[in-house]
Coordinates of C-alpha atoms in Angstrom, one line a residue:
X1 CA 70.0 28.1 -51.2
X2 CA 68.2 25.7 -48.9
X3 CA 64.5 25.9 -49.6
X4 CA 62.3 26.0 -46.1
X5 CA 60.8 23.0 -44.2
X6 CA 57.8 21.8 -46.2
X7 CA 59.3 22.9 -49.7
X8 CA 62.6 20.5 -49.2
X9 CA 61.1 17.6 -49.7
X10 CA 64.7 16.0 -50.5
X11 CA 64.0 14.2 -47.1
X12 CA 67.6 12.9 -46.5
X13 CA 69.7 10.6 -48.6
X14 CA 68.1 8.2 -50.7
X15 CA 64.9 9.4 -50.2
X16 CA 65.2 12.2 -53.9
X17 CA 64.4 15.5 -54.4
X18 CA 67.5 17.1 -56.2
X19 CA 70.8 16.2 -55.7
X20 CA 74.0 16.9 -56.4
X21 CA 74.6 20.3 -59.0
X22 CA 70.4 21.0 -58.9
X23 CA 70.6 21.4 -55.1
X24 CA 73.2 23.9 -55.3
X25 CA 72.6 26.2 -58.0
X26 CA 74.3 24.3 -61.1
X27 CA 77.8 23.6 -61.6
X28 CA 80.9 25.9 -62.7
X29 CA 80.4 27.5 -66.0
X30 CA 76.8 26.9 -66.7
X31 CA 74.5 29.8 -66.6
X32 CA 71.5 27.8 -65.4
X33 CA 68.7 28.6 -62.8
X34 CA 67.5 25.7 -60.6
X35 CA 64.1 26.9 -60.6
X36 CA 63.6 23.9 -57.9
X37 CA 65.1 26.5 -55.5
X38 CA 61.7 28.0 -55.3
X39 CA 59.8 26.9 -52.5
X40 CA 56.2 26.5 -54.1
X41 CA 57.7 24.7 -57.1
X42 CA 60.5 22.2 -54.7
X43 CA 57.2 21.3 -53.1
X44 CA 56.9 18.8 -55.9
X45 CA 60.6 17.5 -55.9
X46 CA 59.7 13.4 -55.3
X47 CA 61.0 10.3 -54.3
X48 CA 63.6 8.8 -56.5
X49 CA 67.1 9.6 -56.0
X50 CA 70.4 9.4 -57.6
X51 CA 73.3 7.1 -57.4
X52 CA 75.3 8.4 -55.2
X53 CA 72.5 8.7 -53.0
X54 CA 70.9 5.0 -53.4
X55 CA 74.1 2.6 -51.7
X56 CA 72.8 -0.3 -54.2
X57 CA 75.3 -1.7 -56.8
X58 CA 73.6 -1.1 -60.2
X59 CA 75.0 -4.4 -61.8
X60 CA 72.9 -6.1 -58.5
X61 CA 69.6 -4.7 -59.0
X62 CA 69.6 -4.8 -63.1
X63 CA 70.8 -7.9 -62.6
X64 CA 68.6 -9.4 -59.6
X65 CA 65.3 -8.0 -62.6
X66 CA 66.5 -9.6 -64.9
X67 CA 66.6 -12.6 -63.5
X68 CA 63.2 -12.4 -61.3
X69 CA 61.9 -11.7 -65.2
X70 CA 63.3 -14.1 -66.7
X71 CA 62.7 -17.3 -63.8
X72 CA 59.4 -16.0 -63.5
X73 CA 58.5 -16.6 -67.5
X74 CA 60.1 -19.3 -67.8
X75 CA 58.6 -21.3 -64.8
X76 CA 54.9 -19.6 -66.0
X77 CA 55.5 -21.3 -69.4
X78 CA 56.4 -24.9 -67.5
X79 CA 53.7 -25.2 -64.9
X80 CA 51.0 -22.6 -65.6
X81 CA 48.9 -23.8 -69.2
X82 CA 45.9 -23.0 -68.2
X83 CA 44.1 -19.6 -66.7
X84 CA 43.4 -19.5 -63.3
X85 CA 41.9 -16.2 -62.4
X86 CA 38.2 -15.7 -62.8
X87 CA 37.6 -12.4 -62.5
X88 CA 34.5 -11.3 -60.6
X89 CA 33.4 -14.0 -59.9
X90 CA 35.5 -15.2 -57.3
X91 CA 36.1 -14.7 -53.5
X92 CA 35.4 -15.4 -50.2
X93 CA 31.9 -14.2 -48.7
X94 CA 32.7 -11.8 -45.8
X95 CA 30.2 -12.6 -42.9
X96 CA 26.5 -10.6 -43.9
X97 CA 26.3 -8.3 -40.9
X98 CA 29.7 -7.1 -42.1
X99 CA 28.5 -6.2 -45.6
X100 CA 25.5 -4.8 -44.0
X101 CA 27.2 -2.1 -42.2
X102 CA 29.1 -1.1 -45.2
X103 CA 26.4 -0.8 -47.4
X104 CA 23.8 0.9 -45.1
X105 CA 22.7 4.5 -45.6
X106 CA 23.9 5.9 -42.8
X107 CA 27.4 4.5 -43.5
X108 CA 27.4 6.2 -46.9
X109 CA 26.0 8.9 -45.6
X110 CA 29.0 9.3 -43.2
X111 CA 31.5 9.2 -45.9
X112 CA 29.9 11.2 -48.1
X113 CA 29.5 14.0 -45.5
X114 CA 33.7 13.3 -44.4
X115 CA 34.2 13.9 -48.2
X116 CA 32.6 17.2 -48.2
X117 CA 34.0 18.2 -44.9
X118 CA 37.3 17.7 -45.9
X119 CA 36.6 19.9 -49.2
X120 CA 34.9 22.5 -47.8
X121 CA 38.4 23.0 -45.4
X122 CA 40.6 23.0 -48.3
X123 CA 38.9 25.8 -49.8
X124 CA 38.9 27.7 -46.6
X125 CA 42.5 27.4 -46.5
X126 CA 42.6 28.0 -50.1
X127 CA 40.8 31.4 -49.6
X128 CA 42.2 32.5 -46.1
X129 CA 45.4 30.9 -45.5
X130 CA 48.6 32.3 -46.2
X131 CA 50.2 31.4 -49.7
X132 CA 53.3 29.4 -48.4
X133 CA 53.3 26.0 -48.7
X134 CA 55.3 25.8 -45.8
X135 CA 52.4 26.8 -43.8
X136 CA 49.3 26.4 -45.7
X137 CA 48.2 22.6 -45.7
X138 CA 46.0 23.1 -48.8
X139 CA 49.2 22.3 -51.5
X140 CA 50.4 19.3 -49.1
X141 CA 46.4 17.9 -49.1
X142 CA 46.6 17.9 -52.5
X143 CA 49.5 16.6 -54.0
X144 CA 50.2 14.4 -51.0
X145 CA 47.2 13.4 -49.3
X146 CA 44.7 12.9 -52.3
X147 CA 47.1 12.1 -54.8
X148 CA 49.8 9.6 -52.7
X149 CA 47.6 8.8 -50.0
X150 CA 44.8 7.4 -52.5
X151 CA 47.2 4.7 -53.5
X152 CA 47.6 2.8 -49.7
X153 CA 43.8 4.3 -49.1
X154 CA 42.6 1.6 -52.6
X155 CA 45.1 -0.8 -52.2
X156 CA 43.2 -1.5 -48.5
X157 CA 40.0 -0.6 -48.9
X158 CA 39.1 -0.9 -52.3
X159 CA 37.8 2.7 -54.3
X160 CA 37.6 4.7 -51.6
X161 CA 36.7 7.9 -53.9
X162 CA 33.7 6.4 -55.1
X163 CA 32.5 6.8 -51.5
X164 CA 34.0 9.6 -50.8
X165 CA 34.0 11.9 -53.7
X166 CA 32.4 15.4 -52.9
X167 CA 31.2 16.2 -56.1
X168 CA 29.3 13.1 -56.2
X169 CA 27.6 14.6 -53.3
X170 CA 27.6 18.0 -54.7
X171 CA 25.5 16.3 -57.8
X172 CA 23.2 14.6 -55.6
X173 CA 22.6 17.7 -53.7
X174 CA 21.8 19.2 -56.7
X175 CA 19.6 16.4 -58.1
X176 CA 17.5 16.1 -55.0
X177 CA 16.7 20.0 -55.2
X178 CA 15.6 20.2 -58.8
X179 CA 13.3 17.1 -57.9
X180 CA 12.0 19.1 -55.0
X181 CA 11.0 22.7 -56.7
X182 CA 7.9 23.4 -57.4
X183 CA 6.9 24.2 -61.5
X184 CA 4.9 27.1 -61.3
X185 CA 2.4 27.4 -64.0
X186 CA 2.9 29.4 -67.1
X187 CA -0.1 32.1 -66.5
X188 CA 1.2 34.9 -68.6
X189 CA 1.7 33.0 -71.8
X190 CA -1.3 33.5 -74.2
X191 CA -3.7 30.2 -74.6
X192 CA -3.2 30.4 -77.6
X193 CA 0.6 29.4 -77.5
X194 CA 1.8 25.7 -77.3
X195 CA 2.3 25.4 -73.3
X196 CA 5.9 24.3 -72.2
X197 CA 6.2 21.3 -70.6
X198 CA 8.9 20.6 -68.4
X199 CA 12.1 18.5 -69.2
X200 CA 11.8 14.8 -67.5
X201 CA 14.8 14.2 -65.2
X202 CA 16.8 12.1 -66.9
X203 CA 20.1 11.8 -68.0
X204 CA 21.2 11.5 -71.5
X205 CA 22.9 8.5 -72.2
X206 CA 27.2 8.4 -71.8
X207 CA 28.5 7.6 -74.7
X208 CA 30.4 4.2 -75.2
X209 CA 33.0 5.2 -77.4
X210 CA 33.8 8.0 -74.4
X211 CA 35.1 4.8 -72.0
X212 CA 38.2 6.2 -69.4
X213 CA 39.5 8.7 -72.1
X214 CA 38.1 11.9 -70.0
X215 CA 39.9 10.4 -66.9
X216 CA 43.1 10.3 -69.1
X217 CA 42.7 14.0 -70.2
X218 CA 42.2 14.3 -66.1
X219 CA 44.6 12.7 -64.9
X220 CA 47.4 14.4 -67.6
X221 CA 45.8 17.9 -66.7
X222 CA 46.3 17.2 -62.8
X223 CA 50.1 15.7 -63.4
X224 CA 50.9 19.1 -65.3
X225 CA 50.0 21.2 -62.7
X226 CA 51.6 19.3 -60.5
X227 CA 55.0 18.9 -62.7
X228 CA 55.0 21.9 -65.1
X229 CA 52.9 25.0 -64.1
X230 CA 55.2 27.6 -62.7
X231 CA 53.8 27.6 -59.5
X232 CA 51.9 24.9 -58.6
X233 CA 51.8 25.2 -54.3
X234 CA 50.3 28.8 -55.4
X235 CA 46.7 29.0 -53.3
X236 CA 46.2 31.1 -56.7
X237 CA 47.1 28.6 -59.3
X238 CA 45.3 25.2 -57.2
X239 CA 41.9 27.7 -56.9
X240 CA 41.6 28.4 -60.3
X241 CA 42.8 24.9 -61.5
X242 CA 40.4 23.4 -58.8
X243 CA 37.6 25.6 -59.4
X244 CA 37.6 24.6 -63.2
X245 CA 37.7 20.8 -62.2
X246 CA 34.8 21.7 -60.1
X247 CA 32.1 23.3 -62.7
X248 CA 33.3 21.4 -65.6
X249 CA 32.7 18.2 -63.4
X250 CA 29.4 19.3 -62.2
X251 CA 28.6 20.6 -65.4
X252 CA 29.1 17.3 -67.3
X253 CA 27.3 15.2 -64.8
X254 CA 24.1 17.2 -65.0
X255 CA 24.1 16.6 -68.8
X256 CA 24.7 12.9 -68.5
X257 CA 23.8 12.0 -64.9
X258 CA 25.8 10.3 -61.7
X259 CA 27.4 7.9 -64.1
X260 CA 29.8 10.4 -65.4
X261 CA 32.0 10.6 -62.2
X262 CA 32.4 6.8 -62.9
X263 CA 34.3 8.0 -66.3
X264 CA 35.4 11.0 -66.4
X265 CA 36.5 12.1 -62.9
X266 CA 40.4 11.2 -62.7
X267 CA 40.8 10.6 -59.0
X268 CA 37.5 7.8 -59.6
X269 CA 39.6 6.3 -62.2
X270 CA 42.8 6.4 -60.9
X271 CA 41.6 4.4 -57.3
X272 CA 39.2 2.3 -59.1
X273 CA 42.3 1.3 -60.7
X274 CA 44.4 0.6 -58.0
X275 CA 41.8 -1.0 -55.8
X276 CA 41.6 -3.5 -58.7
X277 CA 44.4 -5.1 -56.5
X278 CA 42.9 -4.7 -53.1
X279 CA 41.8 -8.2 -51.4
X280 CA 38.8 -6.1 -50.5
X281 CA 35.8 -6.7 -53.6
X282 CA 32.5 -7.5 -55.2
X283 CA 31.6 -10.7 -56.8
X284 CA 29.2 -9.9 -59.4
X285 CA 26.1 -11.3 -57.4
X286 CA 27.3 -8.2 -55.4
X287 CA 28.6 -9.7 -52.0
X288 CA 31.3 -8.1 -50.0
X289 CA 34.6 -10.8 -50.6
X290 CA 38.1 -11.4 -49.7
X291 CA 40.4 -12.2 -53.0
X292 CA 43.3 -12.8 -54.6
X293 CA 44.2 -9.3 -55.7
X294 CA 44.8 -10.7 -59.2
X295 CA 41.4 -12.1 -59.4
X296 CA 40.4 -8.4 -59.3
X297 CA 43.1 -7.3 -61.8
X298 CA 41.5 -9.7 -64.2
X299 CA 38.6 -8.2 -63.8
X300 CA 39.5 -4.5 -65.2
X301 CA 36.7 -3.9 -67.3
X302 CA 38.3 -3.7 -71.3
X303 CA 37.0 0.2 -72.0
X304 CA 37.9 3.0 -74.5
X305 CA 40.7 4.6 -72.9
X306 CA 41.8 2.3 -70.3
X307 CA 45.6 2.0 -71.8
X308 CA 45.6 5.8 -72.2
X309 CA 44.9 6.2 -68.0
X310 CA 47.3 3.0 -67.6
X311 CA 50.0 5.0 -69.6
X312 CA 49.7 8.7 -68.2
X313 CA 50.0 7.1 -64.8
X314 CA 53.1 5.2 -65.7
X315 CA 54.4 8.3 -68.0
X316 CA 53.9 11.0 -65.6
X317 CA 55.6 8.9 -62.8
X318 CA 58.5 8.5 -65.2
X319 CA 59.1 11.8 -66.1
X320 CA 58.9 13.5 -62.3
X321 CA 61.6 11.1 -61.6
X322 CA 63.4 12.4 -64.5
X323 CA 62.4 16.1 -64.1
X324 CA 65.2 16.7 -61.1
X325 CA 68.2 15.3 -63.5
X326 CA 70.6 18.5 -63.4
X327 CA 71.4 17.6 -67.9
X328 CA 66.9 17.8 -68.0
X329 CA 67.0 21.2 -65.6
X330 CA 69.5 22.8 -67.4
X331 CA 67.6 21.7 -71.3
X332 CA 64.4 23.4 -69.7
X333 CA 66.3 26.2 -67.8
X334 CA 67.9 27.2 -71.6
X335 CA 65.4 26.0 -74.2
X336 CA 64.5 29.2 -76.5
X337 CA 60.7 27.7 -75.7
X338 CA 60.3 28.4 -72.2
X339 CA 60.5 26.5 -69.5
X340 CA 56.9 25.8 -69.1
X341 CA 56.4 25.1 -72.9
X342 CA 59.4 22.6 -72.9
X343 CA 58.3 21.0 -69.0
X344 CA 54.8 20.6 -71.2
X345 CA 56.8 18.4 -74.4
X346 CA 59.1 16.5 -71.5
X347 CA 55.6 15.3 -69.9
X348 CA 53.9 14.8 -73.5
X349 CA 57.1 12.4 -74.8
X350 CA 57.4 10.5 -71.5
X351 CA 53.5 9.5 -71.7
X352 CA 54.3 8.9 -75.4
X353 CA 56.7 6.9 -75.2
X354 CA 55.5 4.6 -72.5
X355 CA 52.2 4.5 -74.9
X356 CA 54.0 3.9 -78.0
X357 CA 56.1 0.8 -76.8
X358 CA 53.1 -1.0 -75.0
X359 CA 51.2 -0.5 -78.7
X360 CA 54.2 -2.0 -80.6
X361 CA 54.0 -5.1 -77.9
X362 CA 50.5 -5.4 -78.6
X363 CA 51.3 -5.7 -83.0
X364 CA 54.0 -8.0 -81.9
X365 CA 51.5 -10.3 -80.0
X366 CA 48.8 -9.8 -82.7
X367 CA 52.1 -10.9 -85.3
X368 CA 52.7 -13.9 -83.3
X369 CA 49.9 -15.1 -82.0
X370 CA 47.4 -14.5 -83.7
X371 CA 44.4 -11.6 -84.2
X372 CA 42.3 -10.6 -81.3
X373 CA 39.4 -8.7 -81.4
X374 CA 40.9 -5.8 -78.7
X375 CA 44.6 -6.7 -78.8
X376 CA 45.4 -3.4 -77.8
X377 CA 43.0 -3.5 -74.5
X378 CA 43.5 -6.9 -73.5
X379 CA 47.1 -7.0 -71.6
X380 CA 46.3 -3.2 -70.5
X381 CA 45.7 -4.7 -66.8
X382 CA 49.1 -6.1 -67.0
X383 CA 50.6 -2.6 -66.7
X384 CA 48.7 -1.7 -63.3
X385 CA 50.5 -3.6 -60.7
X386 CA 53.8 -1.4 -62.8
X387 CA 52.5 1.6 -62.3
X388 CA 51.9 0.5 -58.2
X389 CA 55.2 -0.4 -58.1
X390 CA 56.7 2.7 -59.5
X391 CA 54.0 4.9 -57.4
X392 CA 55.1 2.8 -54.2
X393 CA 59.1 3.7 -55.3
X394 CA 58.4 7.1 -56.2
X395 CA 56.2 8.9 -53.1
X396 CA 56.5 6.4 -50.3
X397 CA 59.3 9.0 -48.5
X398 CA 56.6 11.5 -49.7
X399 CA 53.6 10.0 -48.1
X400 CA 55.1 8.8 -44.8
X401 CA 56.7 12.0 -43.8
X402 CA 55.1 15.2 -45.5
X403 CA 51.5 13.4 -45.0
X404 CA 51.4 13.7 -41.2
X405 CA 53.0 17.1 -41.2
X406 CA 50.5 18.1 -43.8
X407 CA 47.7 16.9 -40.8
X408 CA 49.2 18.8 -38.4
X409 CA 49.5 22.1 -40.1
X410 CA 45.7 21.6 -40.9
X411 CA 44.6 21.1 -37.2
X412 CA 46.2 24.6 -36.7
X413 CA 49.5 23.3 -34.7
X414 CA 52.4 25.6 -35.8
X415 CA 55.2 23.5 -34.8
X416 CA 55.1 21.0 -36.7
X417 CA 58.6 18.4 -36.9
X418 CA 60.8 18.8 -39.9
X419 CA 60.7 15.5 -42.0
X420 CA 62.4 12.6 -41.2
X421 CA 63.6 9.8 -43.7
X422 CA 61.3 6.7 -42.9
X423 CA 64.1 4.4 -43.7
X424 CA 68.2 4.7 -44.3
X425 CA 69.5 5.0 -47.3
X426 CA 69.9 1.0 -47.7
X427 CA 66.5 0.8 -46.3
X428 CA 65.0 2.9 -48.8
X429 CA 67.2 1.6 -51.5
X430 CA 66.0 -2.0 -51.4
X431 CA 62.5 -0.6 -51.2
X432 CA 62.5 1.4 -54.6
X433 CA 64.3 -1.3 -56.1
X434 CA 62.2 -4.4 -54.7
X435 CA 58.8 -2.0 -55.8
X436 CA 59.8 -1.2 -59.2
X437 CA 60.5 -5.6 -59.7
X438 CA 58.1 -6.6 -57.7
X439 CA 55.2 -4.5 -60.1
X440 CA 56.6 -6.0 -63.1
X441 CA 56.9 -9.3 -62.4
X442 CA 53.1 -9.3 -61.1
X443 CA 53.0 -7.8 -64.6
X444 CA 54.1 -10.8 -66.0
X445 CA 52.2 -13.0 -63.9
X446 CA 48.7 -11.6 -65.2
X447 CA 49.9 -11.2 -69.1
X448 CA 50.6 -15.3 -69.0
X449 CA 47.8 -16.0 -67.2
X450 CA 45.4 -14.1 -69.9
X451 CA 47.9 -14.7 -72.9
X452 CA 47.3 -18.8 -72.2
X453 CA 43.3 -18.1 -72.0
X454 CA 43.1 -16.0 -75.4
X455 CA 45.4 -17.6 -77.5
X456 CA 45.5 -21.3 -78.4
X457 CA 48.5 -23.4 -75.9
X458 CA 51.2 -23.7 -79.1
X459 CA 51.2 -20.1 -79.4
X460 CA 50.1 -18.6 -75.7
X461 CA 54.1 -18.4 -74.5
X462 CA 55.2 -17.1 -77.4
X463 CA 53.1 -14.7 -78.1
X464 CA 54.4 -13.6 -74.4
X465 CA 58.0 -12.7 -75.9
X466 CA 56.7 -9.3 -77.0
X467 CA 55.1 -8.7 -73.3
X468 CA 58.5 -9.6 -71.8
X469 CA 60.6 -7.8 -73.9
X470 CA 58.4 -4.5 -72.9
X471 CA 58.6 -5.4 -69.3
X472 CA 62.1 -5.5 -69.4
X473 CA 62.3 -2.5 -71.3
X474 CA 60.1 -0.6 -68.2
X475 CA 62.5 -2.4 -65.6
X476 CA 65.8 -1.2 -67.6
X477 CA 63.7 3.0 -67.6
X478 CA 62.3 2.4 -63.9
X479 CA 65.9 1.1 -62.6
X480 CA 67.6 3.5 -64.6
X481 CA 65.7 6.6 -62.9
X482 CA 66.4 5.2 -59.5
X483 CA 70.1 4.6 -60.0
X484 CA 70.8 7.4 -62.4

């Protein structure tokens, strides 16, 4: 069966969803049911495809990492001994009227009010538009327009959610109201009762030990509905899961102010993340600069749960290219757990995994080279310009044809174009592989760089061996996915 339009998001050859035996029901003999067949679940089949559809040699591309890995250490370790990124504090002063018009009122204002305008239309088709993702935009707005489109979005502007993020405005709202009603006096209390005074307005503090962790737990909970729950296109399933976000958000911000957002709401994390490699920033005397993206990366703030955020992104990426293998299918089709419960373990072991590797690279530095007061934390920003390059390999088909399609369906125009591949298969090829290098040798680039300003010089490239071993363990899993 051939799943309809906007649910067959397999987008030609090359470009993923599930090929081969998945596609077509299973193969002779096996009593398995490609649950991808159902349109409000195939929504979520993504970008990576198989060999047969990818016209790359696999020798070539492991072969072409491996030695972009390997040149690119080796010449770091002749001709770059000393750091060279400085964080925050560099860049190049963009002219003042510019930064003026980007930090006025009415600019914020602006976004703000886009942000909620664009909300308050994906609960109205939530609530009144037919449940088919084929001609509802809500599911498509979602999982393709917030979630893919936030990575070009940050890379180019810098963290766009910040400024846009409705339930910031939401919370101000809120704020702005409680400040404004009037306390009415307590007449029918007794004098001789202690009278009440009313709680100050202000905001307990966020504790430090908290960091990113509640964007981890975010971000997971938003990549299992996504991935595993039955029906994730439902306009019943994203109005519950949405409407939880929603009050326990809110909820969480009026008990420890504006600041929370900044911790605990994924979508902040997740572009503040990325737009740590925009040339758009802040020095830290607060001017508007142009940079070297990896002056930015170096300045990822160490926090509490930074590695967990790093490692869901790169986990859950890993396992929704995995999730359309017809060998993973037919384990989850047939486990005596249930599809869902077993989906749940498959997303659970890939974040694991990717987790546990990075935190045996980090005791292997430590071993090497020496203790560090955050080991763990310290190369985390290494593994960000990985996760953009499997992001970029994984939903660029995604983004470039389902996102304007998505647009159109939500101006209200009913003939909307079935997708069209972006690129041929070479095309696309070259681009998933290129990506999925590309991120890890930047990876490389910015582990050397703060490996040679922690440690002393005798031991600063070797305690990189651990780094690139684990790099070239994510480029054998990345690689593998694409040409597998």
């Amino acid at each position: 069966m051939t799943p309809p339009r906007l649910a067959d998001l397999s987008l030609g050859p090359g470009a993923g969803g599930c090929p081969g035996p998945c596609a077509g029901g299973g193969r002779a003999g096996q009593d398995v049911v490609p649950y991808l067949a159902d349109p409000s679940t195939t929504l979520l089949a993504h970008g990576i495809g198989s060999q047969h559809d990818l016209p790359i040699s696999p020798f070539y591309a492991f072969a072409g990492a491996f030695a972009a890995l390997f040149v690119s250490f080796l010449a770091l370790g002749l001709l770059w001994s000393t750091s060279r990124f400085r964080g925050a504090r560099s860049g190049l002063a963009l002219p003042v009227r510019l930064q003026r018009v980007a930090d006025a009122p009415a600019t914020r204002t602006t976004l703000r009010g886009l942000g909620l305008t664009a909300a308050l239309a994906l609960l109205l088709h939530l609530l009144l538009g037919p449940d088919d993702p084929a001609r509802n935009p809500a599911p498509g707005a979602v999982y393709v327009l917030l979630w893919v489109g936030l990575v070009p979005a940050s890379l180019l502007l810098g963290p766009v959610w910040r400024l846009v993020n409705p339930l910031r405005t939401l919370h101000r709202l809120a704020v702005a109201l409680r400040r404004r009603a009037p306390h009415r006096p307590l007449t029918h209390r007794p004098l001789t009762h202690r009278p009440l005074t009313h709680r100050p307005l202000t905001d307990r503090p966020l504790p430090a030990r908290l960091g990113q962790w509640p964007a981890a737990v975010g971000l997971f909970g938003f990549t299992w509905l996504e991935l595993v729950s039955p029906d994730p296109a439902s306009t019943t399933t994203l109005l519950i899961a949405l409407g939880c976000f929603v009050v326990g958000q809110l909820a969480l911000a009026a008990r420890y102010g504006e600041k929370w957002f900044a911790a605990g709401d994924p979508f902040e994390a997740y572009s503040d993340l990325l737009a740590r490699l925009s040339p758009l920033g802040r020095r830290t005397d607060g001017r508007l600069v142009l940079r070297n993206p990896f002056h930015g990366l170096d300045a990822t703030p160490e926090r509490p749960g930074l590695v967990a955020v790093v490692c869901v992104l790169l986990g859950s990426t890993a396992y929704d290219g995995y999730s359309d293998n017809p060998s993973w299918i037919n384990a989850i089709q047939t486990s005596p757990l249930g599809r869902t419960p077993t989906a749940t373990l498959g997303l659970l072991g890939s974040i694991a995994l990717v987790a546990a590797l990075y935190c045996v690279c980090a005791a292997a530095t430590r071993l090497v080279s020496g203790p560090h007061p955050r080991p763990l934390t310290a190369f985390a920003h290494s593994l960000v310009p990985i996760a953009l390059g499997y992001l970029v390999a994984h939903y660029f088909s995604l983004l470039v044809t389902e996102g304007p399609r998505t647009v159109i369906m939500a101006v209200g125009t009913d003939n909307a174009s079935e997708p069209l591949p972006p690129l041929g298969p070479g095309g696309l090829a070259a681009l998933q592989v290129i990506a999925v290098v590309t991120g890890h040798v930047l990876g490389v680039i910015a582990a050397h760089d703060r490996s040679v300003r922690l440690f002393p010089p005798a031991k600063a490239v070797a305690g990189q061996l651990p780094l690139l071993a684990l790099m070239i363990t994510y480029t054998i899993g990345g690689l593998s996915l694409l040409l597998n």
